[in-house]
Tab-separated table of C-alpha atoms and ligand atoms in Angstrom:
chain	number	residue	atom	x	y	z
A	33	UNK	CA	165.843	-61.425	-5.882
A	34	UNK	CA	167.675	-58.429	-4.449
A	35	UNK	CA	171.411	-58.851	-3.990
A	36	UNK	CA	171.717	-58.540	-0.227
A	37	UNK	CA	175.156	-58.341	1.346
A	38	UNK	CA	176.528	-61.755	2.123
A	39	UNK	CA	177.711	-62.224	5.714
A	40	UNK	CA	181.059	-63.827	6.525
A	41	UNK	CA	181.378	-65.961	9.640
A	42	UNK	CA	184.982	-66.795	10.495
A	43	UNK	CA	185.509	-70.150	12.170
A	44	UNK	CA	188.424	-69.952	14.627
A	45	UNK	CA	188.540	-73.647	15.657
A	46	UNK	CA	191.928	-74.253	14.123
A	47	UNK	CA	193.619	-71.501	16.079
A	48	UNK	CA	192.742	-73.734	19.032
A	49	UNK	CA	194.055	-76.787	17.146
A	50	UNK	CA	197.492	-75.142	16.912
A	51	UNK	CA	197.357	-74.056	20.558
A	52	UNK	CA	196.387	-77.533	21.722
A	53	UNK	CA	199.282	-79.113	19.797
A	54	UNK	CA	201.483	-77.752	22.596
A	55	UNK	CA	198.912	-77.599	25.365
A	56	UNK	CA	199.680	-73.991	26.334
A	57	UNK	CA	197.836	-70.716	25.889
A	58	UNK	CA	199.114	-69.627	22.446
A	59	UNK	CA	197.749	-68.835	19.946
A	60	UNK	CA	194.583	-67.584	21.633
A	61	UNK	CA	191.378	-68.193	19.614
A	62	UNK	CA	189.608	-65.288	21.362
A	63	UNK	CA	192.306	-62.881	20.190
A	64	UNK	CA	191.971	-64.321	16.675
A	65	UNK	CA	188.201	-63.861	16.808
A	66	UNK	CA	188.562	-60.194	17.769
A	67	UNK	CA	191.070	-59.637	14.960
A	68	UNK	CA	188.712	-61.325	12.480
A	69	UNK	CA	185.893	-59.033	13.614
A	70	UNK	CA	188.128	-55.984	13.157
A	71	UNK	CA	188.982	-57.206	9.640
A	72	UNK	CA	185.321	-57.383	8.648
A	73	UNK	CA	183.938	-60.722	9.833
A	74	UNK	CA	180.213	-60.393	10.502
A	75	UNK	CA	180.314	-63.162	13.074
A	76	UNK	CA	182.497	-65.807	14.655
A	77	UNK	CA	181.885	-69.536	14.491
A	78	UNK	CA	183.258	-72.056	16.977
A	79	UNK	CA	182.590	-75.782	17.255
A	80	UNK	CA	182.719	-77.222	20.751
A	81	UNK	CA	183.289	-80.872	19.920
A	82	UNK	CA	182.412	-83.592	22.393
A	83	UNK	CA	186.093	-84.590	22.639
A	84	UNK	CA	187.205	-80.903	22.993
A	85	UNK	CA	189.926	-81.523	20.438
A	86	UNK	CA	190.158	-77.820	19.573
A	87	UNK	CA	187.732	-75.325	21.152
A	88	UNK	CA	187.296	-75.737	24.918
A	89	UNK	CA	184.558	-74.704	27.327
A	90	UNK	CA	186.813	-71.862	28.513
A	91	UNK	CA	187.143	-70.631	24.908
A	92	UNK	CA	183.352	-70.403	24.646
A	93	UNK	CA	183.246	-68.439	27.924
A	94	UNK	CA	185.932	-66.125	26.525
A	95	UNK	CA	184.200	-65.656	23.172
A	96	UNK	CA	180.852	-64.879	24.782
A	97	UNK	CA	182.531	-62.244	26.963
A	98	UNK	CA	184.755	-60.669	24.323
A	99	UNK	CA	182.935	-60.642	21.005
A	100	UNK	CA	181.371	-57.473	19.656
A	101	UNK	CA	179.245	-59.389	17.149
A	102	UNK	CA	177.322	-62.673	17.085
A	103	UNK	CA	178.681	-66.116	17.980
A	104	UNK	CA	177.550	-69.071	15.893
A	105	UNK	CA	177.955	-72.013	18.279
A	106	UNK	CA	178.360	-75.311	16.427
A	107	UNK	CA	177.497	-78.433	18.359
A	108	UNK	CA	176.264	-82.005	18.146
A	109	UNK	CA	172.687	-82.758	19.209
A	110	UNK	CA	173.580	-84.094	22.657
A	111	UNK	CA	172.173	-83.274	26.096
A	112	UNK	CA	175.533	-81.974	27.283
A	113	UNK	CA	175.810	-79.511	24.388
A	114	UNK	CA	172.201	-78.419	24.750
A	115	UNK	CA	172.863	-77.505	28.410
A	116	UNK	CA	175.965	-75.512	27.472
A	117	UNK	CA	174.089	-73.665	24.713
A	118	UNK	CA	171.194	-72.873	27.031
A	119	UNK	CA	173.634	-71.479	29.606
A	120	UNK	CA	175.308	-69.162	27.082
A	121	UNK	CA	172.382	-68.395	24.759
A	122	UNK	CA	174.589	-67.537	21.757
A	123	UNK	CA	173.083	-65.662	18.813
A	124	UNK	CA	173.012	-68.837	16.718
A	125	UNK	CA	173.339	-72.565	17.276
A	126	UNK	CA	174.307	-74.767	14.341
A	127	UNK	CA	173.558	-78.455	14.814
A	128	UNK	CA	176.173	-80.642	13.141
A	129	UNK	CA	176.736	-84.392	12.989
A	130	UNK	CA	179.750	-85.566	14.940
A	131	UNK	CA	181.738	-88.758	14.869
A	132	UNK	CA	184.735	-89.199	17.148
A	133	UNK	CA	186.962	-90.666	14.436
A	134	UNK	CA	186.388	-88.051	11.739
A	135	UNK	CA	188.996	-85.408	11.008
A	136	UNK	CA	186.319	-82.791	10.373
A	137	UNK	CA	182.527	-82.681	9.944
A	138	UNK	CA	182.318	-85.094	7.034
A	139	UNK	CA	178.673	-85.068	6.014
A	140	UNK	CA	175.459	-83.240	6.695
A	141	UNK	CA	173.089	-84.097	9.509
A	142	UNK	CA	170.631	-86.952	8.896
A	143	UNK	CA	167.515	-84.958	9.864
A	144	UNK	CA	164.862	-86.984	8.066
A	145	UNK	CA	165.607	-90.171	10.040
A	146	UNK	CA	165.791	-88.408	13.423
A	147	UNK	CA	163.014	-85.885	12.993
A	148	UNK	CA	161.111	-86.348	16.225
A	149	UNK	CA	164.121	-86.260	18.502
A	150	UNK	CA	165.617	-83.237	16.704
A	151	UNK	CA	162.329	-81.319	16.844
A	152	UNK	CA	162.289	-81.770	20.640
A	153	UNK	CA	165.988	-81.038	20.859
A	154	UNK	CA	165.899	-77.658	19.128
A	155	UNK	CA	162.653	-76.355	20.663
A	156	UNK	CA	164.245	-75.132	23.941
A	157	UNK	CA	167.110	-73.538	22.007
A	158	UNK	CA	164.639	-71.589	19.911
A	159	UNK	CA	162.660	-70.677	23.038
A	160	UNK	CA	165.900	-69.311	24.534
A	161	UNK	CA	166.214	-66.962	21.546
A	162	UNK	CA	168.953	-68.786	19.589
A	163	UNK	CA	168.638	-68.945	15.811
A	164	UNK	CA	168.831	-72.649	15.106
A	165	UNK	CA	170.646	-73.761	12.002
A	166	UNK	CA	170.972	-77.320	10.698
A	167	UNK	CA	174.061	-78.370	8.736
A	168	UNK	CA	172.886	-80.549	5.843
A	169	UNK	CA	173.719	-81.795	2.393
A	170	UNK	CA	172.009	-80.307	-0.666
A	171	UNK	CA	169.241	-82.882	-0.432
A	172	UNK	CA	165.567	-81.963	-0.732
A	173	UNK	CA	164.481	-84.642	1.758
A	174	UNK	CA	166.782	-83.247	4.447
A	175	UNK	CA	165.749	-79.655	3.752
A	176	UNK	CA	162.061	-80.526	4.056
A	177	UNK	CA	162.773	-82.315	7.336
A	178	UNK	CA	164.776	-79.342	8.672
A	179	UNK	CA	161.811	-77.123	7.849
A	180	UNK	CA	159.347	-79.482	9.549
A	181	UNK	CA	161.338	-79.645	12.808
A	182	UNK	CA	161.204	-75.843	13.108
A	183	UNK	CA	164.732	-74.792	12.148
A	184	UNK	CA	164.984	-71.198	10.932
A	185	UNK	CA	168.235	-71.667	9.052
A	186	UNK	CA	169.980	-74.405	7.075
A	187	UNK	CA	173.678	-74.440	6.326
A	188	UNK	CA	174.472	-76.278	3.101
A	189	UNK	CA	177.594	-78.466	3.209
A	190	UNK	CA	180.016	-77.306	0.504
A	191	UNK	CA	182.673	-79.933	1.337
A	192	UNK	CA	182.009	-82.228	-1.634
A	193	UNK	CA	181.991	-79.277	-4.072
A	194	UNK	CA	185.377	-78.133	-2.697
A	195	UNK	CA	186.861	-81.647	-2.706
A	196	UNK	CA	185.900	-82.226	-6.349
A	197	UNK	CA	187.491	-78.897	-7.251
A	198	UNK	CA	190.719	-79.783	-5.427
A	199	UNK	CA	190.850	-83.181	-7.155
A	200	UNK	CA	190.303	-81.641	-10.598
A	201	UNK	CA	186.994	-83.471	-11.034
A	202	UNK	CA	185.287	-80.502	-12.575
A	203	UNK	CA	182.193	-82.228	-13.944
A	204	UNK	CA	181.370	-83.663	-10.537
A	205	UNK	CA	182.134	-80.276	-8.963
A	206	UNK	CA	179.749	-78.541	-11.334
A	207	UNK	CA	177.016	-81.101	-10.640
A	208	UNK	CA	177.469	-80.459	-6.914
A	209	UNK	CA	177.352	-76.707	-7.487
A	210	UNK	CA	174.122	-77.100	-9.497
A	211	UNK	CA	172.596	-79.108	-6.621
A	212	UNK	CA	173.676	-76.484	-4.065
A	213	UNK	CA	172.197	-73.717	-6.242
A	214	UNK	CA	168.912	-75.548	-6.760
A	215	UNK	CA	168.565	-76.545	-3.107
A	216	UNK	CA	169.375	-73.015	-1.873
A	217	UNK	CA	166.427	-71.755	-3.949
A	218	UNK	CA	164.217	-74.586	-2.712
A	219	UNK	CA	165.058	-73.922	0.964
A	220	UNK	CA	164.472	-70.210	0.476
A	221	UNK	CA	161.051	-70.965	-1.052
A	222	UNK	CA	160.126	-72.741	2.210
A	223	UNK	CA	161.087	-69.634	4.188
A	224	UNK	CA	164.391	-70.998	5.478
A	225	UNK	CA	167.434	-68.721	5.661
A	226	UNK	CA	170.288	-70.337	3.743
A	227	UNK	CA	173.934	-70.421	4.840
A	228	UNK	CA	176.789	-72.440	3.349
A	229	UNK	CA	180.229	-73.594	4.357
A	230	UNK	CA	182.952	-76.181	4.713
A	231	UNK	CA	186.213	-76.381	2.836
A	232	UNK	CA	185.829	-73.013	1.060
A	233	UNK	CA	188.974	-71.307	-0.250
A	234	UNK	CA	189.763	-68.264	-2.387
A	235	UNK	CA	189.465	-70.569	-5.431
A	236	UNK	CA	186.058	-72.026	-4.567
A	237	UNK	CA	184.214	-69.234	-2.757
A	238	UNK	CA	183.049	-67.252	-5.822
A	239	UNK	CA	180.351	-69.551	-7.253
A	240	UNK	CA	178.916	-70.187	-3.767
A	241	UNK	CA	178.897	-66.474	-2.912
A	242	UNK	CA	177.067	-65.827	-6.184
A	243	UNK	CA	174.074	-67.988	-5.197
A	244	UNK	CA	171.549	-65.228	-4.418
A	245	UNK	CA	169.667	-67.097	-1.660
A	246	UNK	CA	172.821	-67.724	0.365
A	247	UNK	CA	172.993	-65.177	3.180
A	248	UNK	CA	176.071	-66.286	5.121
A	249	UNK	CA	179.265	-68.266	4.565
A	250	UNK	CA	181.171	-69.887	7.418
A	251	UNK	CA	184.845	-70.339	6.626
A	252	UNK	CA	187.647	-71.523	8.899
A	253	UNK	CA	190.430	-73.926	8.035
A	254	UNK	CA	191.620	-72.193	4.856
A	255	UNK	CA	191.595	-68.732	6.459
A	256	UNK	CA	193.555	-69.832	9.504
A	257	UNK	CA	196.091	-71.552	7.223
A	258	UNK	CA	196.333	-68.541	4.928
A	259	UNK	CA	196.916	-66.267	7.905
A	260	UNK	CA	200.341	-67.917	8.372
A	261	UNK	CA	201.346	-66.257	5.119
A	262	UNK	CA	199.498	-62.943	5.091
A	263	UNK	CA	198.189	-62.432	8.622
A	264	UNK	CA	194.630	-63.075	9.749
A	265	UNK	CA	193.302	-59.564	9.033
A	266	UNK	CA	194.513	-59.480	5.388
A	267	UNK	CA	193.383	-63.112	4.859
A	268	UNK	CA	189.845	-62.252	6.036
A	269	UNK	CA	189.779	-59.023	3.994
A	270	UNK	CA	190.721	-60.887	0.801
A	271	UNK	CA	187.924	-63.429	1.398
A	272	UNK	CA	185.494	-60.542	1.986
A	273	UNK	CA	186.646	-58.906	-1.265
A	274	UNK	CA	186.162	-62.111	-3.280
A	275	UNK	CA	182.704	-62.648	-1.761
A	276	UNK	CA	181.625	-59.087	-2.597
A	277	UNK	CA	183.036	-59.395	-6.100
A	278	UNK	CA	181.125	-62.623	-6.757
A	279	UNK	CA	177.954	-61.240	-5.223
A	280	UNK	CA	177.794	-58.114	-7.294
A	281	UNK	CA	179.537	-59.474	-10.378
A	282	UNK	CA	181.726	-56.390	-10.087
A	283	UNK	CA	185.477	-56.742	-9.744
A	284	UNK	CA	185.616	-53.215	-8.235
A	285	UNK	CA	183.302	-54.241	-5.354
B	277	PXP	N1	180.279	-74.821	8.680
B	277	PXP	C1	180.159	-75.891	9.476
B	277	PXP	C2	178.788	-76.309	9.914
B	277	PXP	C3	181.294	-76.602	9.939
B	277	PXP	O1	181.140	-77.682	10.736
B	277	PXP	C4	182.562	-76.133	9.579
B	277	PXP	C5	183.785	-76.818	10.095
B	277	PXP	O2	183.805	-76.779	11.481
B	277	PXP	C6	182.651	-75.003	8.752
B	277	PXP	C7	181.489	-74.378	8.299
B	277	PXP	C8	183.961	-74.434	8.339
B	277	PXP	O3	184.655	-75.339	7.524
B	277	PXP	P1	186.146	-75.054	7.141
B	277	PXP	O4	186.928	-74.996	8.411
B	277	PXP	O5	186.510	-76.196	6.270
B	277	PXP	O6	186.176	-73.727	6.410
């Protein structure tokens, strides 16, 4: 298939995590989002968690008002979040599982077991013009269910692949990468647009960016951490460069 340009969505949640550690106004996630856009991000991702541990309702208001490009609004499948999404009508809504105790989104959404409810849940979001994405593991059963409920996009969870890499478990990492590659092709064959994300770093992004069916990567925690050392703009630009390099197989890209 043709090598289309891979989009980069920058997740700015953890700018809000740092701000909230002191409870003041700094650093401002909206300012970070604008900087990321200027540095080449194709979109901004923000997760309004039920406990508001990082992004707040006011941040979503600010992002909707200030962004030049699309907002990918991550949320749990709850009535409260559906109302907020329908009020803002962001470009995209990504449905993620959420547990209060977890440090981050630990697994993909269990779509197959909750198909009926999720089909009814996403219908009004689609009617409002939002592109609905479902965050799932590289599991054929979940992908088929996401397709049946009417999602247009799936985002494949790359967390396990990244964890295995970090732990030096390279065989397990490569098995996970093979599953992600196979399931990206399978989802694409059903007509789903394929995104990927979670835990990606400069060291792990290449093989995921090289999967031809993947159209967008959403990357946050690593980029916000790296921006302490090189600044957010240069951190985003380096990620963009590595993605382009992997996509084209050309180190001059
Ligand atoms: N994609 C989804 C659906 C997520 O929930 C997250 C984390 O909020 C990310 C991507 C970004 O993950 P990370 O911050 O580890 O790069």
